[in-house]
Amino acid sequence: PTFRSTPTTLAASSSSTTATHISNPRTLGKSTLIVSEACLGTMTFGVQNSPSDAFAQIDYARDNGCNFIDTAELYPVPLTAPEYRAGATEEILGDYIRRIGSTQRDELVIATKICGYFPSSPVAAARSYPNPPLDPAPDGRLDGASVRSACEASLRRLNTDRIDLMQIHWPDRYVPAFGMTTFHHDQKREGDVPIYETAEALKTLIDEGKIRYIGLSNESTLGVCKWVKACEELGIADKLATIQNSYSLLDRRFDSELAEACDYYNIGLLPWSVLAGGLLSGKYNKNVRGNGLPSSPNSRFNLFPDYMKRWHPDSASKETLEATEEYAKIAADVGITPSELAIAFVRTRKFVKDHGAVIVGATTLEQLKENLAPFDGTPVVLDEDVLKRIDEVHMR
């Protein structure tokens, strides 16, 4: 069965956006931020996408009811790209904001991120913007001074007076993140910046009007609970809105304790890499033909063979590649592309559809059109039989 979703008009309050064309709108967590179901990811802006590419993508997304844009002080990725420069993505987005002016900027919900623990960090060094990066590069930490420095650099790069959602990209303490699934006790570090100190710095920036809401990212259940406690003690429990963790058909770790904790505290998920870096699109698999757009020399895994090795077609596990093919078969049976199945599945999750949003990005405009189509067209609603088949593949 299918249904058609159309952009919806919402009246804006003084504490929300002024956008009037928002596709499948919802509020983020317990915040007053009204956002589209699709959030435009920007991490390729500045490496795989030029400023003109980026502007075309943003324009297309906005024309199709997307008012929510996610970036980070770290971006673009990967950091190993020859042209990498920390903050370049925010600068591109800032140039776009300068072009459209303050009235249209008010139609957007802008989210960015502060880096966590990162020794000799080129990202922390770039907080001197627009001056040259600091040399030697300082460590990236989440102490009060670093949080303020990061926020103010992002504001300068973004050409805006406030950040609607400021996210902590990853914790200051050790956690297994970015594909790591096992907690290694011997990797714990001494001298972690307390979460309370980071939260207190964010509260100060909220009080100054520079940040509106707080988001977490690459965080654990323990971290979520400690953040809630700190925010409650600081009187800003209502400001903790979201968590941005990996979630897809190939990474469903969020389904367990994190889902319970975030449901209890009304924290919405902003899943990243819903296509597993592009692997779930089927474009890299010779056994999946005629489904969606083919890969090109500029496709991420072709261009960067060492990036996201857990999902790279040349280094992913046999089980991962077999699951990808099984999901593609399910998509074919339903009559949709593998990408559409992957996105449709994520949309069924309560922690996304109630008070979260789905981050989608692309390296070409045609790819973005395919990835945004399910949100403002005729998306497939997956019935219980299809969801059961998906679970069967997942449990193998």
Short mmCIF file of C-alpha atoms in Angstrom, two decimals:
data_model
loop_
_atom_site.label_atom_id
_atom_site.label_comp_id
_atom_site.label_asym_id
_atom_site.label_seq_id
_atom_site.Cartn_x
_atom_site.Cartn_y
_atom_site.Cartn_z
CA PRO A 1 0.00 0.00 0.00
CA THR A 2 1.09 3.56 -0.67
CA PHE A 3 0.10 7.02 0.39
CA ARG A 4 0.89 10.48 -0.86
CA SER A 5 2.39 13.04 1.49
CA THR A 6 2.26 16.70 0.63
CA PRO A 7 3.99 19.77 2.05
CA THR A 8 2.07 21.19 4.98
CA THR A 9 1.59 24.79 6.05
CA LEU A 10 2.23 25.53 9.71
CA ALA A 11 1.73 28.71 11.64
CA ALA A 12 5.02 29.75 13.14
CA SER A 13 5.34 30.76 16.76
CA SER A 14 7.83 33.32 17.98
CA SER A 15 10.10 30.49 19.08
CA SER A 16 9.87 28.34 15.95
CA THR A 17 10.74 28.91 12.32
CA THR A 18 8.76 31.12 9.95
CA ALA A 19 8.75 28.52 7.17
CA THR A 20 5.35 27.96 5.53
CA HIS A 21 6.24 25.02 3.27
CA ILE A 22 7.44 22.10 5.37
CA SER A 23 7.11 18.51 4.19
CA ASN A 24 5.81 16.06 6.81
CA PRO A 25 6.45 18.49 9.68
CA ARG A 26 7.21 17.55 13.26
CA THR A 27 8.83 19.05 16.33
CA LEU A 28 12.28 17.84 17.35
CA GLY A 29 12.08 16.04 20.68
CA LYS A 30 10.42 18.29 23.22
CA SER A 31 11.61 21.47 21.49
CA THR A 32 9.54 24.02 19.59
CA LEU A 33 11.66 23.58 16.45
CA ILE A 34 9.37 22.63 13.57
CA VAL A 35 11.28 20.68 10.93
CA SER A 36 10.70 18.64 7.82
CA GLU A 37 10.95 14.87 8.02
CA ALA A 38 13.96 15.00 5.69
CA CYS A 39 17.07 16.82 6.89
CA LEU A 40 19.67 17.80 4.30
CA GLY A 41 23.09 16.41 5.15
CA THR A 42 26.05 18.50 3.99
CA MET A 43 29.22 16.59 4.83
CA THR A 44 30.29 16.36 1.16
CA PHE A 45 30.13 20.15 0.64
CA GLY A 46 33.72 21.25 0.09
CA VAL A 47 35.23 17.93 -1.01
CA GLN A 48 32.93 16.05 -3.37
CA ASN A 49 30.61 19.01 -3.90
CA SER A 50 31.60 22.52 -4.97
CA PRO A 51 29.81 25.61 -3.62
CA SER A 52 27.67 25.75 -6.76
CA ASP A 53 26.76 22.07 -6.33
CA ALA A 54 25.89 22.76 -2.70
CA PHE A 55 23.72 25.77 -3.52
CA ALA A 56 21.80 23.72 -6.11
CA GLN A 57 21.21 20.96 -3.57
CA ILE A 58 20.00 23.37 -0.89
CA ASP A 59 17.70 25.14 -3.33
CA TYR A 60 16.24 21.83 -4.50
CA ALA A 61 15.72 20.59 -0.95
CA ARG A 62 14.00 23.82 0.09
CA ASP A 63 11.81 23.79 -3.01
CA ASN A 64 10.66 20.33 -1.96
CA GLY A 65 9.67 21.20 1.59
CA CYS A 66 12.95 20.58 3.43
CA ASN A 67 13.71 23.33 5.97
CA PHE A 68 16.25 21.43 8.10
CA ILE A 69 20.01 21.45 7.34
CA ASP A 70 22.69 19.57 9.29
CA THR A 71 26.40 20.41 9.24
CA ALA A 72 29.43 20.35 11.58
CA GLU A 73 32.58 22.30 12.33
CA LEU A 74 34.49 19.14 11.32
CA TYR A 75 33.01 18.93 7.80
CA PRO A 76 33.68 18.14 5.02
CA VAL A 77 34.69 14.49 5.12
CA PRO A 78 36.82 12.54 4.78
CA LEU A 79 39.62 14.32 6.59
CA THR A 80 42.08 12.40 4.42
CA ALA A 81 40.94 14.13 1.22
CA PRO A 82 43.73 16.31 -0.24
CA GLU A 83 41.44 19.33 -0.33
CA TYR A 84 40.15 18.89 3.24
CA ARG A 85 39.88 22.05 5.31
CA ALA A 86 38.03 22.12 8.63
CA GLY A 87 35.02 24.42 8.58
CA ALA A 88 34.75 24.59 4.78
CA THR A 89 31.23 23.15 4.79
CA GLU A 90 29.99 25.73 7.30
CA GLU A 91 31.57 28.47 5.17
CA ILE A 92 29.68 27.27 2.08
CA LEU A 93 26.44 27.18 4.03
CA GLY A 94 27.25 30.63 5.41
CA ASP A 95 27.72 31.97 1.89
CA TYR A 96 24.32 30.56 1.01
CA ILE A 97 22.74 32.22 4.05
CA ARG A 98 24.36 35.53 3.08
CA ARG A 99 22.89 35.15 -0.41
CA ILE A 100 19.31 34.48 0.73
CA GLY A 101 19.25 37.10 3.52
CA SER A 102 17.93 37.08 7.06
CA THR A 103 14.24 36.63 6.23
CA GLN A 104 14.81 33.41 4.33
CA ARG A 105 17.40 32.29 6.88
CA ASP A 106 14.58 32.44 9.44
CA GLU A 107 12.76 29.80 7.38
CA LEU A 108 15.57 27.33 8.04
CA VAL A 109 16.51 25.22 11.05
CA ILE A 110 20.32 25.07 11.09
CA ALA A 111 22.07 22.34 13.07
CA THR A 112 25.82 22.05 13.52
CA LYS A 113 28.18 20.13 15.79
CA ILE A 114 31.12 20.67 18.13
CA CYS A 115 33.90 18.08 17.99
CA GLY A 116 34.61 15.88 20.97
CA TYR A 117 37.99 14.56 22.07
CA PHE A 118 40.49 15.07 19.21
CA PRO A 119 44.23 15.47 20.03
CA SER A 120 46.15 18.01 17.91
CA SER A 121 42.89 18.83 16.19
CA PRO A 122 42.81 20.69 12.86
CA VAL A 123 39.18 21.40 13.71
CA ALA A 124 40.05 23.14 16.97
CA ALA A 125 42.84 24.99 15.15
CA ALA A 126 40.30 26.35 12.64
CA ARG A 127 38.25 28.05 15.37
CA SER A 128 40.43 31.11 14.81
CA TYR A 129 38.41 31.76 11.63
CA PRO A 130 38.59 34.07 9.70
CA ASN A 131 42.23 34.24 10.81
CA PRO A 132 44.63 31.43 9.80
CA PRO A 133 44.41 28.16 11.77
CA LEU A 134 46.36 27.98 15.01
CA ASP A 135 49.78 26.37 14.78
CA PRO A 136 50.48 24.09 16.54
CA ALA A 137 46.94 22.73 16.55
CA PRO A 138 45.38 22.54 20.02
CA ASP A 139 43.57 19.49 21.31
CA GLY A 140 39.85 19.31 20.70
CA ARG A 141 38.03 19.03 24.05
CA LEU A 142 34.60 19.85 25.47
CA ASP A 143 35.57 22.20 28.31
CA GLY A 144 33.73 25.49 28.65
CA ALA A 145 36.28 27.60 26.78
CA SER A 146 36.42 25.16 23.86
CA VAL A 147 32.63 25.01 23.58
CA ARG A 148 32.41 28.81 23.42
CA SER A 149 35.26 29.04 20.91
CA ALA A 150 33.65 26.41 18.68
CA CYS A 151 30.22 28.03 18.83
CA GLU A 152 31.48 31.50 18.01
CA ALA A 153 33.59 30.21 15.10
CA SER A 154 30.56 28.38 13.71
CA LEU A 155 28.44 31.52 14.02
CA ARG A 156 31.05 33.48 12.03
CA ARG A 157 31.34 30.86 9.33
CA LEU A 158 27.58 30.38 9.05
CA ASN A 159 26.84 34.10 8.84
CA THR A 160 24.08 33.78 11.41
CA ASP A 161 23.35 35.15 14.86
CA ARG A 162 22.18 31.85 16.37
CA ILE A 163 22.46 28.10 15.90
CA ASP A 164 19.10 26.39 16.15
CA LEU A 165 20.49 23.02 17.23
CA MET A 166 24.03 22.71 18.59
CA GLN A 167 25.11 19.08 18.79
CA ILE A 168 28.06 17.46 20.54
CA HIS A 169 29.58 15.46 17.68
CA TRP A 170 31.03 12.79 19.96
CA PRO A 171 31.86 12.68 23.67
CA ASP A 172 34.99 13.88 25.44
CA ARG A 173 35.22 10.52 27.19
CA TYR A 174 36.09 7.32 25.37
CA VAL A 175 33.17 5.54 23.70
CA PRO A 176 33.18 3.05 20.83
CA ALA A 177 31.92 5.18 17.94
CA PHE A 178 32.04 5.51 14.14
CA GLY A 179 31.61 1.82 13.47
CA MET A 180 33.23 0.49 16.64
CA THR A 181 30.87 -1.84 18.49
CA THR A 182 32.92 -3.11 21.46
CA PHE A 183 33.81 -1.17 24.59
CA HIS A 184 37.53 -1.66 25.28
CA HIS A 185 38.29 -1.02 28.94
CA ASP A 186 41.96 -0.34 28.28
CA GLN A 187 41.02 2.63 26.06
CA LYS A 188 39.39 4.59 28.86
CA ARG A 189 41.16 7.91 29.50
CA GLU A 190 41.83 9.91 32.62
CA GLY A 191 40.78 13.54 32.88
CA ASP A 192 37.56 13.48 30.88
CA VAL A 193 35.72 16.79 30.80
CA PRO A 194 32.56 16.28 32.90
CA ILE A 195 29.32 16.38 30.94
CA TYR A 196 28.02 18.92 33.45
CA GLU A 197 30.79 21.37 32.45
CA THR A 198 29.94 21.01 28.75
CA ALA A 199 26.23 21.41 29.45
CA GLU A 200 26.87 24.46 31.63
CA ALA A 201 28.81 26.11 28.78
CA LEU A 202 25.94 25.40 26.39
CA LYS A 203 23.45 26.85 28.89
CA THR A 204 25.44 30.08 28.98
CA LEU A 205 25.32 30.26 25.18
CA ILE A 206 21.58 29.57 25.27
CA ASP A 207 21.14 32.40 27.76
CA GLU A 208 23.07 34.67 25.37
CA GLY A 209 20.78 33.71 22.47
CA LYS A 210 23.58 32.07 20.47
CA ILE A 211 22.15 28.55 20.72
CA ARG A 212 18.50 27.52 20.88
CA TYR A 213 18.61 23.78 21.57
CA ILE A 214 21.11 21.02 22.35
CA GLY A 215 21.65 17.73 20.54
CA LEU A 216 23.86 14.74 21.23
CA SER A 217 25.66 12.58 18.67
CA ASN A 218 27.46 9.24 18.66
CA GLU A 219 26.38 8.90 22.28
CA SER A 220 25.63 5.88 24.47
CA THR A 221 22.74 5.16 26.80
CA LEU A 222 24.94 6.05 29.77
CA GLY A 223 25.80 9.36 28.11
CA VAL A 224 22.15 10.18 27.39
CA CYS A 225 21.22 9.61 31.03
CA LYS A 226 24.13 11.71 32.32
CA TRP A 227 23.21 14.51 29.89
CA VAL A 228 19.60 14.47 31.06
CA LYS A 229 20.73 14.66 34.68
CA ALA A 230 23.08 17.58 33.97
CA CYS A 231 20.44 19.48 32.02
CA GLU A 232 17.89 18.92 34.78
CA GLU A 233 20.31 20.27 37.38
CA LEU A 234 20.98 23.32 35.19
CA GLY A 235 17.28 23.94 34.56
CA ILE A 236 17.52 23.31 30.80
CA ALA A 237 16.00 19.81 30.53
CA ASP A 238 13.60 21.17 27.91
CA LYS A 239 16.55 22.22 25.73
CA LEU A 240 17.91 18.70 25.15
CA ALA A 241 16.13 17.76 21.92
CA THR A 242 17.92 15.16 19.78
CA ILE A 243 20.55 12.51 19.34
CA GLN A 244 22.35 11.86 16.04
CA ASN A 245 23.59 8.26 15.90
CA SER A 246 24.16 5.78 13.10
CA TYR A 247 21.00 3.87 12.18
CA SER A 248 20.14 1.85 9.09
CA LEU A 249 19.19 -1.61 7.90
CA LEU A 250 22.84 -2.53 8.52
CA ASP A 251 23.21 -0.83 11.92
CA ARG A 252 20.28 -1.25 14.29
CA ARG A 253 22.09 -0.89 17.61
CA PHE A 254 19.81 2.03 18.51
CA ASP A 255 16.84 -0.37 18.67
CA SER A 256 17.78 -1.53 22.18
CA GLU A 257 18.59 0.50 25.31
CA LEU A 258 19.03 3.79 23.45
CA ALA A 259 15.53 3.53 22.01
CA GLU A 260 14.12 3.00 25.50
CA ALA A 261 16.04 5.88 27.07
CA CYS A 262 15.29 8.34 24.26
CA ASP A 263 11.61 7.40 24.26
CA TYR A 264 11.43 7.99 28.03
CA TYR A 265 13.16 11.37 27.82
CA ASN A 266 11.52 12.40 24.51
CA ILE A 267 14.77 12.77 22.59
CA GLY A 268 14.33 12.40 18.83
CA LEU A 269 16.76 10.47 16.65
CA LEU A 270 18.46 12.06 13.65
CA PRO A 271 19.88 8.90 12.04
CA TRP A 272 23.06 9.33 10.05
CA SER A 273 24.15 7.12 7.15
CA VAL A 274 20.73 5.59 6.54
CA LEU A 275 22.19 4.19 3.29
CA ALA A 276 25.35 2.89 5.03
CA GLY A 277 27.58 5.25 3.10
CA GLY A 278 25.79 4.29 -0.13
CA LEU A 279 26.21 0.51 0.18
CA LEU A 280 22.47 -0.02 0.71
CA SER A 281 21.70 1.79 -2.55
CA GLY A 282 22.93 -1.28 -4.43
CA LYS A 283 25.01 0.82 -6.76
CA TYR A 284 28.28 -0.83 -5.76
CA ASN A 285 27.02 -4.41 -6.00
CA LYS A 286 27.34 -6.25 -9.33
CA ASN A 287 24.50 -8.54 -8.22
CA VAL A 288 22.07 -5.62 -7.91
CA ARG A 289 21.24 -4.13 -11.30
CA GLY A 290 18.65 -1.68 -12.51
CA ASN A 291 17.84 -0.34 -9.07
CA GLY A 292 18.49 3.35 -8.64
CA LEU A 293 21.48 5.31 -9.88
CA PRO A 294 24.76 3.51 -10.69
CA SER A 295 28.02 4.39 -8.99
CA SER A 296 30.44 6.74 -10.71
CA PRO A 297 34.16 7.53 -10.33
CA ASN A 298 33.10 10.33 -7.97
CA SER A 299 31.04 8.02 -5.76
CA ARG A 300 32.34 8.02 -2.20
CA PHE A 301 33.62 4.44 -1.99
CA ASN A 302 35.26 4.67 -5.41
CA LEU A 303 36.96 7.94 -4.55
CA PHE A 304 37.99 7.09 -0.98
CA PRO A 305 38.81 3.37 -0.63
CA ASP A 306 39.74 3.71 3.07
CA TYR A 307 36.54 5.51 4.10
CA MET A 308 33.91 3.68 6.21
CA LYS A 309 35.62 0.33 5.73
CA ARG A 310 32.83 -1.49 7.58
CA TRP A 311 30.49 -0.63 4.70
CA HIS A 312 32.96 -0.34 1.85
CA PRO A 313 32.15 -2.95 -0.83
CA ASP A 314 35.80 -4.03 -0.92
CA SER A 315 36.22 -4.47 2.83
CA ALA A 316 32.75 -5.06 4.35
CA SER A 317 32.17 -8.47 5.89
CA LYS A 318 30.65 -11.32 3.90
CA GLU A 319 27.58 -11.15 6.13
CA THR A 320 27.14 -7.41 5.49
CA LEU A 321 27.32 -7.85 1.73
CA GLU A 322 24.93 -10.81 1.81
CA ALA A 323 22.44 -8.82 3.90
CA THR A 324 22.68 -5.95 1.42
CA GLU A 325 21.76 -8.31 -1.41
CA GLU A 326 18.87 -9.75 0.61
CA TYR A 327 17.49 -6.29 1.30
CA ALA A 328 17.77 -5.50 -2.42
CA LYS A 329 15.70 -8.61 -3.19
CA ILE A 330 13.03 -7.47 -0.74
CA ALA A 331 13.01 -4.05 -2.42
CA ALA A 332 12.58 -5.66 -5.83
CA ASP A 333 9.65 -7.72 -4.55
CA VAL A 334 8.00 -4.58 -3.20
CA GLY A 335 8.67 -2.76 -6.48
CA ILE A 336 11.01 -0.07 -5.18
CA THR A 337 14.75 0.64 -5.28
CA PRO A 338 17.08 -0.52 -2.51
CA SER A 339 17.54 3.12 -1.44
CA GLU A 340 13.79 3.60 -1.16
CA LEU A 341 13.50 0.47 0.99
CA ALA A 342 16.32 1.62 3.29
CA ILE A 343 14.77 5.05 3.75
CA ALA A 344 11.23 3.68 4.11
CA PHE A 345 12.40 1.33 6.89
CA VAL A 346 14.02 4.12 8.89
CA ARG A 347 10.83 6.15 8.56
CA THR A 348 8.85 3.38 10.30
CA ARG A 349 10.82 3.76 13.53
CA LYS A 350 8.88 5.53 16.28
CA PHE A 351 12.01 7.32 17.54
CA VAL A 352 12.30 8.94 14.11
CA LYS A 353 8.74 9.45 12.93
CA ASP A 354 7.41 11.06 16.12
CA HIS A 355 10.05 13.66 17.01
CA GLY A 356 13.09 12.96 14.83
CA ALA A 357 14.11 13.44 11.20
CA VAL A 358 15.99 11.47 8.55
CA ILE A 359 19.31 12.89 7.37
CA VAL A 360 19.81 12.43 3.62
CA GLY A 361 22.66 13.69 1.51
CA ALA A 362 24.12 13.17 -1.94
CA THR A 363 27.12 13.85 -4.13
CA THR A 364 24.97 14.74 -7.16
CA LEU A 365 21.70 16.56 -7.60
CA GLU A 366 20.17 13.51 -9.33
CA GLN A 367 21.10 11.40 -6.33
CA LEU A 368 19.53 13.93 -3.99
CA LYS A 369 16.32 13.87 -6.03
CA GLU A 370 16.15 10.08 -5.64
CA ASN A 371 16.84 10.26 -1.91
CA LEU A 372 14.29 13.02 -1.25
CA ALA A 373 11.55 11.57 -3.45
CA PRO A 374 10.11 9.28 -0.74
CA PHE A 375 9.47 12.27 1.53
CA ASP A 376 7.39 14.32 -0.87
CA GLY A 377 5.99 11.96 -3.42
CA THR A 378 4.47 8.53 -3.23
CA PRO A 379 6.48 6.66 -0.58
CA VAL A 380 5.83 3.00 0.10
CA VAL A 381 4.41 2.08 3.47
CA LEU A 382 6.07 -1.19 4.47
CA ASP A 383 3.48 -3.71 5.66
CA GLU A 384 4.02 -6.21 8.46
CA ASP A 385 5.09 -8.99 6.09
CA VAL A 386 7.85 -6.83 4.61
CA LEU A 387 9.00 -5.70 8.06
CA LYS A 388 9.09 -9.35 9.15
CA ARG A 389 11.31 -10.23 6.17
CA ILE A 390 13.61 -7.33 7.06
CA ASP A 391 13.86 -8.56 10.66
CA GLU A 392 14.65 -12.08 9.46
CA VAL A 393 17.62 -10.79 7.46
CA HIS A 394 18.74 -8.65 10.39
CA MET A 395 18.71 -11.58 12.83
CA ARG A 396 20.88 -13.89 10.72
#
